[in-house]
Amino acid sequence: MTSERAPRIAVGPERDPRFERAVVGGGGIPCDFEDTPDALVWTAGPDGFPEVLPSSVKWVQLPTAGVEYWLSQGIVRAHPGVTWTSAAGAYAAAVAEHALMLLLAGVRALPAHLAATSWTPEALAPAVGTLRGATVGLVGAGGVGRALIPMLATLGAHTLAVTRSGRPVPGAVETYPVERIDEIWSLADHFVISATATRDVERLVGASELAAMKPTAWVINVARGDLVDTDALVAALQTGAIGGAGLDVTEPQPLPDDHPLWTLPNAVITPHDSNPPPLRIPAYLEHVTENVTRFASGLVPTAVIDPSAGY
């Protein structure tokens, strides 16, 4: 767009006053889908997304940070010439906060304290650790990882980051390209998995990676369940090969009621709610306003999807 006129932007699948206010806040004009919009802000999942977009649409904003399903269903590729953006980065602070909560719960032996039924501090003392002076490996240092680094630094922890490129990540002691990921498993004290799950990236953490970790290590996964080999993780937790795991995502998901992970005292599981609606919607509204502002000014919106890269 150019600054000659305010862009006309539809909100779908249904008009929503909250998102229309966000559009106005960014300098756009809300309109109906049938009224030749310049852009579309989508607020729901892939089901029900229109098979055909008006030829006037030049930009589509999606509500999710991960876009694997949108890509696998061919939705993005079905509309050549349209710029597609995700919500990557919009939810980073909330997810990073959740990851820190899971990590602190593990390091401070919160599960054992919650299970205790008597006042026996001496029994739990050996299991209690600290993040001060610890090294945390961030497997994936996109929005979530970068938001987590200053949180960990405040607690006195150091970070090693793993990214696709290996380019230095601000605040990390060292950044490794994904080709050198095997080096970090024995170096860090704990790990946070926040990598993007694409078709070429899965099972980053398996039996050999878990075996290389310190026996006190906690593994936190707030990315995608299939980045961690569940069977190998269960075995490592059962044998005490690692300290524990904090999982906001699992494979399979939802985790069946009879799955052994539910019974392990060194596993903390949350039902993929690191970014619940009360936090997600305001963050997405801010993201929409920012991107409408950029679109109205003739700039490229943030978080452009690259179908060839898978995110």
Short mmCIF file of C-alpha atoms in Angstrom, two decimals:
data_model
loop_
_atom_site.label_atom_id
_atom_site.label_comp_id
_atom_site.label_asym_id
_atom_site.label_seq_id
_atom_site.Cartn_x
_atom_site.Cartn_y
_atom_site.Cartn_z
CA MET A 1 0.00 0.00 0.00
CA THR A 2 0.93 3.64 -0.30
CA SER A 3 0.03 6.49 1.97
CA GLU A 4 -2.38 7.95 -0.67
CA ARG A 5 -5.39 6.35 1.02
CA ALA A 6 -6.12 4.27 4.07
CA PRO A 7 -6.23 0.55 3.27
CA ARG A 8 -9.54 -1.27 3.45
CA ILE A 9 -9.17 -4.29 5.70
CA ALA A 10 -11.67 -7.09 6.30
CA VAL A 11 -11.78 -9.12 9.51
CA GLY A 12 -12.86 -12.73 9.24
CA PRO A 13 -14.43 -15.16 9.48
CA GLU A 14 -16.80 -12.73 11.21
CA ARG A 15 -16.55 -9.03 11.91
CA ASP A 16 -15.23 -8.47 15.42
CA PRO A 17 -15.33 -5.00 17.03
CA ARG A 18 -12.09 -5.64 18.93
CA PHE A 19 -10.16 -6.36 15.76
CA GLU A 20 -11.86 -3.62 13.82
CA ARG A 21 -10.68 -1.18 16.50
CA ALA A 22 -7.20 -2.60 16.07
CA VAL A 23 -7.46 -2.00 12.32
CA VAL A 24 -8.54 1.59 12.89
CA GLY A 25 -5.72 2.04 15.39
CA GLY A 26 -3.26 1.07 12.68
CA GLY A 27 -4.68 3.50 10.15
CA GLY A 28 -6.93 1.08 8.26
CA ILE A 29 -10.62 1.15 7.39
CA PRO A 30 -12.69 -1.92 8.39
CA CYS A 31 -14.83 -3.31 5.59
CA ASP A 32 -16.77 -6.41 4.64
CA PHE A 33 -15.13 -9.30 2.84
CA GLU A 34 -17.27 -8.59 -0.21
CA ASP A 35 -16.22 -4.92 -0.41
CA THR A 36 -12.90 -5.29 -2.27
CA PRO A 37 -10.63 -5.27 0.78
CA ASP A 38 -6.91 -4.62 0.42
CA ALA A 39 -6.14 -7.07 3.21
CA LEU A 40 -7.69 -9.71 5.43
CA VAL A 41 -7.11 -10.18 9.15
CA TRP A 42 -8.10 -13.74 10.05
CA THR A 43 -9.07 -14.54 13.64
CA ALA A 44 -9.80 -18.28 13.51
CA GLY A 45 -8.20 -21.53 12.40
CA PRO A 46 -7.75 -22.90 8.88
CA ASP A 47 -11.17 -24.55 8.78
CA GLY A 48 -13.52 -22.22 7.00
CA PHE A 49 -10.83 -20.10 5.40
CA PRO A 50 -12.14 -18.93 2.03
CA GLU A 51 -11.02 -21.01 -0.92
CA VAL A 52 -10.92 -17.92 -3.10
CA LEU A 53 -9.73 -14.50 -1.98
CA PRO A 54 -10.87 -11.29 -3.65
CA SER A 55 -8.31 -10.24 -6.26
CA SER A 56 -7.96 -6.97 -4.37
CA VAL A 57 -6.38 -8.68 -1.33
CA LYS A 58 -2.63 -8.11 -1.16
CA TRP A 59 -1.96 -9.19 2.44
CA VAL A 60 -3.40 -11.79 4.84
CA GLN A 61 -2.68 -11.80 8.56
CA LEU A 62 -2.99 -15.20 10.31
CA PRO A 63 -3.58 -15.58 14.07
CA THR A 64 -1.09 -18.37 14.80
CA ALA A 65 2.66 -18.25 15.37
CA GLY A 66 3.09 -21.75 13.92
CA VAL A 67 1.89 -22.16 10.37
CA GLU A 68 2.61 -25.84 9.68
CA TYR A 69 -1.04 -26.76 9.16
CA TRP A 70 -1.73 -23.72 6.96
CA LEU A 71 1.18 -24.77 4.76
CA SER A 72 0.45 -28.52 4.75
CA GLN A 73 -3.12 -27.84 3.61
CA GLY A 74 -1.84 -25.72 0.74
CA ILE A 75 -3.77 -22.65 1.87
CA VAL A 76 -0.86 -20.24 1.60
CA ARG A 77 0.41 -21.54 -1.73
CA ALA A 78 -3.11 -21.45 -3.20
CA HIS A 79 -3.00 -17.66 -3.31
CA PRO A 80 0.10 -16.53 -5.22
CA GLY A 81 0.91 -12.84 -5.14
CA VAL A 82 -0.48 -12.39 -1.63
CA THR A 83 1.80 -11.57 1.31
CA TRP A 84 1.05 -13.83 4.26
CA THR A 85 2.08 -13.05 7.82
CA SER A 86 1.85 -15.11 10.98
CA ALA A 87 1.61 -14.01 14.59
CA ALA A 88 5.21 -15.07 15.24
CA GLY A 89 6.65 -12.99 18.06
CA ALA A 90 3.30 -11.70 19.27
CA TYR A 91 2.98 -14.35 21.97
CA ALA A 92 6.67 -14.68 22.80
CA ALA A 93 6.60 -13.03 26.22
CA ALA A 94 3.72 -15.17 27.52
CA VAL A 95 5.26 -18.42 26.29
CA ALA A 96 8.70 -17.48 27.63
CA GLU A 97 7.18 -16.72 31.02
CA HIS A 98 5.50 -20.13 31.01
CA ALA A 99 8.78 -21.84 30.09
CA LEU A 100 10.51 -20.08 32.97
CA MET A 101 7.75 -21.19 35.33
CA LEU A 102 8.17 -24.83 34.30
CA LEU A 103 11.95 -24.60 34.61
CA LEU A 104 11.82 -22.99 38.04
CA ALA A 105 9.26 -25.55 39.20
CA GLY A 106 11.66 -28.33 38.26
CA VAL A 107 14.88 -26.81 39.54
CA ARG A 108 13.28 -25.86 42.86
CA ALA A 109 11.71 -29.33 43.24
CA LEU A 110 8.19 -27.96 43.30
CA PRO A 111 6.56 -31.27 42.21
CA ALA A 112 8.10 -33.08 45.18
CA HIS A 113 7.01 -30.32 47.54
CA LEU A 114 3.46 -30.44 46.21
CA ALA A 115 3.34 -34.20 46.66
CA ALA A 116 4.67 -34.08 50.22
CA THR A 117 2.23 -34.84 53.03
CA SER A 118 4.57 -34.19 55.98
CA TRP A 119 7.08 -31.57 57.08
CA THR A 120 10.34 -33.21 55.96
CA PRO A 121 12.61 -30.54 54.48
CA GLU A 122 15.71 -32.69 54.89
CA ALA A 123 14.24 -35.31 52.55
CA LEU A 124 13.71 -32.81 49.74
CA ALA A 125 16.80 -30.65 50.19
CA PRO A 126 19.07 -32.69 47.87
CA ALA A 127 16.65 -32.22 44.98
CA VAL A 128 16.47 -28.43 45.25
CA GLY A 129 18.70 -26.46 42.88
CA THR A 130 19.04 -22.92 41.59
CA LEU A 131 19.25 -21.13 38.27
CA ARG A 132 21.87 -18.72 39.60
CA GLY A 133 25.07 -19.58 37.82
CA ALA A 134 23.37 -22.27 35.72
CA THR A 135 23.67 -22.55 31.94
CA VAL A 136 20.44 -22.98 30.01
CA GLY A 137 20.50 -24.26 26.44
CA LEU A 138 17.89 -22.60 24.23
CA VAL A 139 17.10 -24.87 21.32
CA GLY A 140 15.56 -22.28 19.06
CA ALA A 141 16.14 -18.61 19.75
CA GLY A 142 13.35 -16.91 17.89
CA GLY A 143 10.80 -14.74 19.65
CA VAL A 144 10.32 -17.03 22.65
CA GLY A 145 14.01 -17.73 23.14
CA ARG A 146 14.95 -14.08 22.86
CA ALA A 147 12.23 -13.10 25.32
CA LEU A 148 13.48 -15.75 27.75
CA ILE A 149 17.13 -14.68 27.73
CA PRO A 150 16.67 -11.50 29.84
CA MET A 151 14.33 -13.36 32.21
CA LEU A 152 17.02 -15.96 32.83
CA ALA A 153 19.71 -13.29 33.10
CA THR A 154 17.76 -11.58 35.87
CA LEU A 155 18.00 -14.83 37.84
CA GLY A 156 21.72 -15.10 37.21
CA ALA A 157 21.56 -17.83 34.54
CA HIS A 158 23.63 -17.92 31.36
CA THR A 159 22.32 -19.07 28.00
CA LEU A 160 23.63 -21.02 25.03
CA ALA A 161 21.49 -20.56 21.93
CA VAL A 162 20.98 -22.85 18.94
CA THR A 163 19.65 -21.32 15.73
CA ARG A 164 19.54 -22.35 12.10
CA SER A 165 22.17 -19.82 11.06
CA GLY A 166 24.35 -19.69 14.14
CA ARG A 167 24.42 -15.89 13.99
CA PRO A 168 25.00 -14.39 17.46
CA VAL A 169 21.86 -13.98 19.55
CA PRO A 170 21.91 -10.90 21.81
CA GLY A 171 22.38 -11.88 25.43
CA ALA A 172 23.48 -15.46 24.76
CA VAL A 173 26.98 -16.45 25.88
CA GLU A 174 27.42 -18.36 22.64
CA THR A 175 25.28 -19.22 19.63
CA TYR A 176 25.58 -22.51 17.76
CA PRO A 177 24.29 -23.31 14.28
CA VAL A 178 21.92 -26.25 14.20
CA GLU A 179 24.67 -28.36 12.61
CA ARG A 180 26.55 -28.16 15.93
CA ILE A 181 23.59 -28.88 18.17
CA ASP A 182 25.14 -32.11 19.46
CA GLU A 183 27.74 -30.05 21.30
CA ILE A 184 25.32 -28.42 23.71
CA TRP A 185 23.72 -31.50 25.31
CA SER A 186 26.65 -32.06 27.67
CA LEU A 187 27.43 -28.37 28.17
CA ALA A 188 24.19 -26.89 29.51
CA ASP A 189 22.58 -27.60 32.87
CA HIS A 190 19.02 -27.36 31.54
CA PHE A 191 17.27 -26.99 28.20
CA VAL A 192 14.31 -25.08 26.79
CA ILE A 193 12.96 -26.32 23.46
CA SER A 194 11.41 -23.43 21.58
CA ALA A 195 12.37 -24.28 18.01
CA THR A 196 9.99 -23.98 15.10
CA ALA A 197 8.70 -27.40 14.06
CA THR A 198 8.99 -27.76 10.31
CA ARG A 199 8.95 -30.77 8.03
CA ASP A 200 12.73 -31.09 8.20
CA VAL A 201 12.99 -30.62 11.96
CA GLU A 202 11.66 -33.27 14.30
CA ARG A 203 12.89 -35.46 17.13
CA LEU A 204 15.59 -32.98 18.10
CA VAL A 205 15.75 -34.66 21.51
CA GLY A 206 16.00 -38.44 21.49
CA ALA A 207 17.68 -41.18 23.49
CA SER A 208 21.25 -40.18 22.63
CA GLU A 209 20.66 -36.51 23.42
CA LEU A 210 19.04 -37.35 26.75
CA ALA A 211 21.92 -39.70 27.61
CA ALA A 212 24.40 -36.88 27.03
CA MET A 213 22.67 -34.54 29.48
CA LYS A 214 23.57 -34.07 33.12
CA PRO A 215 21.54 -36.23 35.54
CA THR A 216 20.13 -33.06 37.11
CA ALA A 217 19.04 -31.51 33.81
CA TRP A 218 15.47 -30.42 33.24
CA VAL A 219 14.10 -30.36 29.70
CA ILE A 220 11.34 -27.84 28.99
CA ASN A 221 9.31 -28.08 25.78
CA VAL A 222 7.06 -25.17 24.82
CA ALA A 223 7.40 -25.63 21.05
CA ARG A 224 5.97 -28.79 19.47
CA GLY A 225 5.54 -32.22 21.00
CA ASP A 226 7.23 -34.10 18.17
CA LEU A 227 10.53 -32.31 18.78
CA VAL A 228 11.07 -34.68 21.71
CA ASP A 229 10.98 -38.49 21.46
CA THR A 230 8.31 -39.27 24.06
CA ASP A 231 9.29 -42.90 24.60
CA ALA A 232 12.93 -41.96 25.11
CA LEU A 233 11.92 -39.18 27.47
CA VAL A 234 9.76 -41.51 29.57
CA ALA A 235 12.66 -43.95 29.85
CA ALA A 236 15.07 -41.19 30.90
CA LEU A 237 12.64 -39.91 33.52
CA GLN A 238 11.96 -43.39 34.89
CA THR A 239 15.65 -44.24 35.26
CA GLY A 240 16.71 -40.84 36.58
CA ALA A 241 18.97 -40.22 33.59
CA ILE A 242 17.82 -36.59 33.71
CA GLY A 243 16.30 -34.50 36.47
CA GLY A 244 12.91 -34.00 34.91
CA ALA A 245 10.78 -32.52 32.16
CA GLY A 246 8.33 -29.66 31.93
CA LEU A 247 6.00 -30.12 28.99
CA ASP A 248 3.43 -27.72 27.63
CA VAL A 249 3.27 -29.77 24.44
CA THR A 250 3.39 -33.53 24.00
CA GLU A 251 3.40 -36.25 21.39
CA PRO A 252 0.71 -37.51 21.22
CA GLN A 253 -1.44 -34.52 22.00
CA PRO A 254 -3.76 -34.45 23.85
CA LEU A 255 -1.82 -36.77 26.13
CA PRO A 256 -4.00 -39.85 26.88
CA ASP A 257 -5.18 -40.21 30.47
CA ASP A 258 -3.35 -43.51 30.86
CA HIS A 259 -0.01 -42.27 29.53
CA PRO A 260 2.95 -43.00 31.86
CA LEU A 261 4.03 -39.33 31.83
CA TRP A 262 1.08 -38.54 34.11
CA THR A 263 2.42 -40.83 36.82
CA LEU A 264 6.04 -39.69 36.86
CA PRO A 265 6.95 -37.44 39.79
CA ASN A 266 9.63 -35.65 37.77
CA ALA A 267 7.31 -34.62 34.94
CA VAL A 268 5.31 -31.38 35.01
CA ILE A 269 2.63 -31.21 32.32
CA THR A 270 0.45 -28.29 31.30
CA PRO A 271 -2.22 -28.70 28.58
CA HIS A 272 -0.71 -26.46 25.89
CA ASP A 273 -1.90 -23.37 27.69
CA SER A 274 1.28 -21.29 27.76
CA ASN A 275 -0.64 -18.78 25.65
CA PRO A 276 -4.27 -18.91 26.84
CA PRO A 277 -7.00 -16.75 25.28
CA PRO A 278 -6.94 -14.05 28.00
CA LEU A 279 -3.31 -13.39 27.05
CA ARG A 280 -3.41 -14.40 23.40
CA ILE A 281 -6.16 -12.10 22.16
CA PRO A 282 -4.70 -8.81 23.50
CA ALA A 283 -1.28 -9.78 22.12
CA TYR A 284 -2.77 -10.57 18.71
CA LEU A 285 -4.67 -7.28 18.70
CA GLU A 286 -1.40 -5.42 19.26
CA HIS A 287 0.23 -7.42 16.47
CA VAL A 288 -2.63 -6.58 14.10
CA THR A 289 -2.37 -2.87 14.85
CA GLU A 290 1.39 -2.91 14.28
CA ASN A 291 1.09 -4.72 10.96
CA VAL A 292 -1.79 -2.59 9.73
CA THR A 293 0.34 0.46 10.51
CA ARG A 294 3.19 -0.97 8.45
CA PHE A 295 0.88 -1.99 5.59
CA ALA A 296 -0.77 1.44 5.51
CA SER A 297 2.67 3.07 5.37
CA GLY A 298 3.83 0.95 2.48
CA LEU A 299 6.14 -1.17 4.61
CA VAL A 300 6.30 -4.95 4.70
CA PRO A 301 4.37 -6.32 7.71
CA THR A 302 6.33 -8.31 10.30
CA ALA A 303 6.45 -12.11 10.45
CA VAL A 304 6.16 -12.76 6.72
CA ILE A 305 5.68 -16.48 6.02
CA ASP A 306 8.24 -18.21 3.82
CA PRO A 307 6.57 -21.34 2.41
CA SER A 308 9.90 -22.81 1.28
CA ALA A 309 11.30 -22.57 4.83
CA GLY A 310 8.10 -23.82 6.44
CA TYR A 311 7.53 -20.85 8.76
#
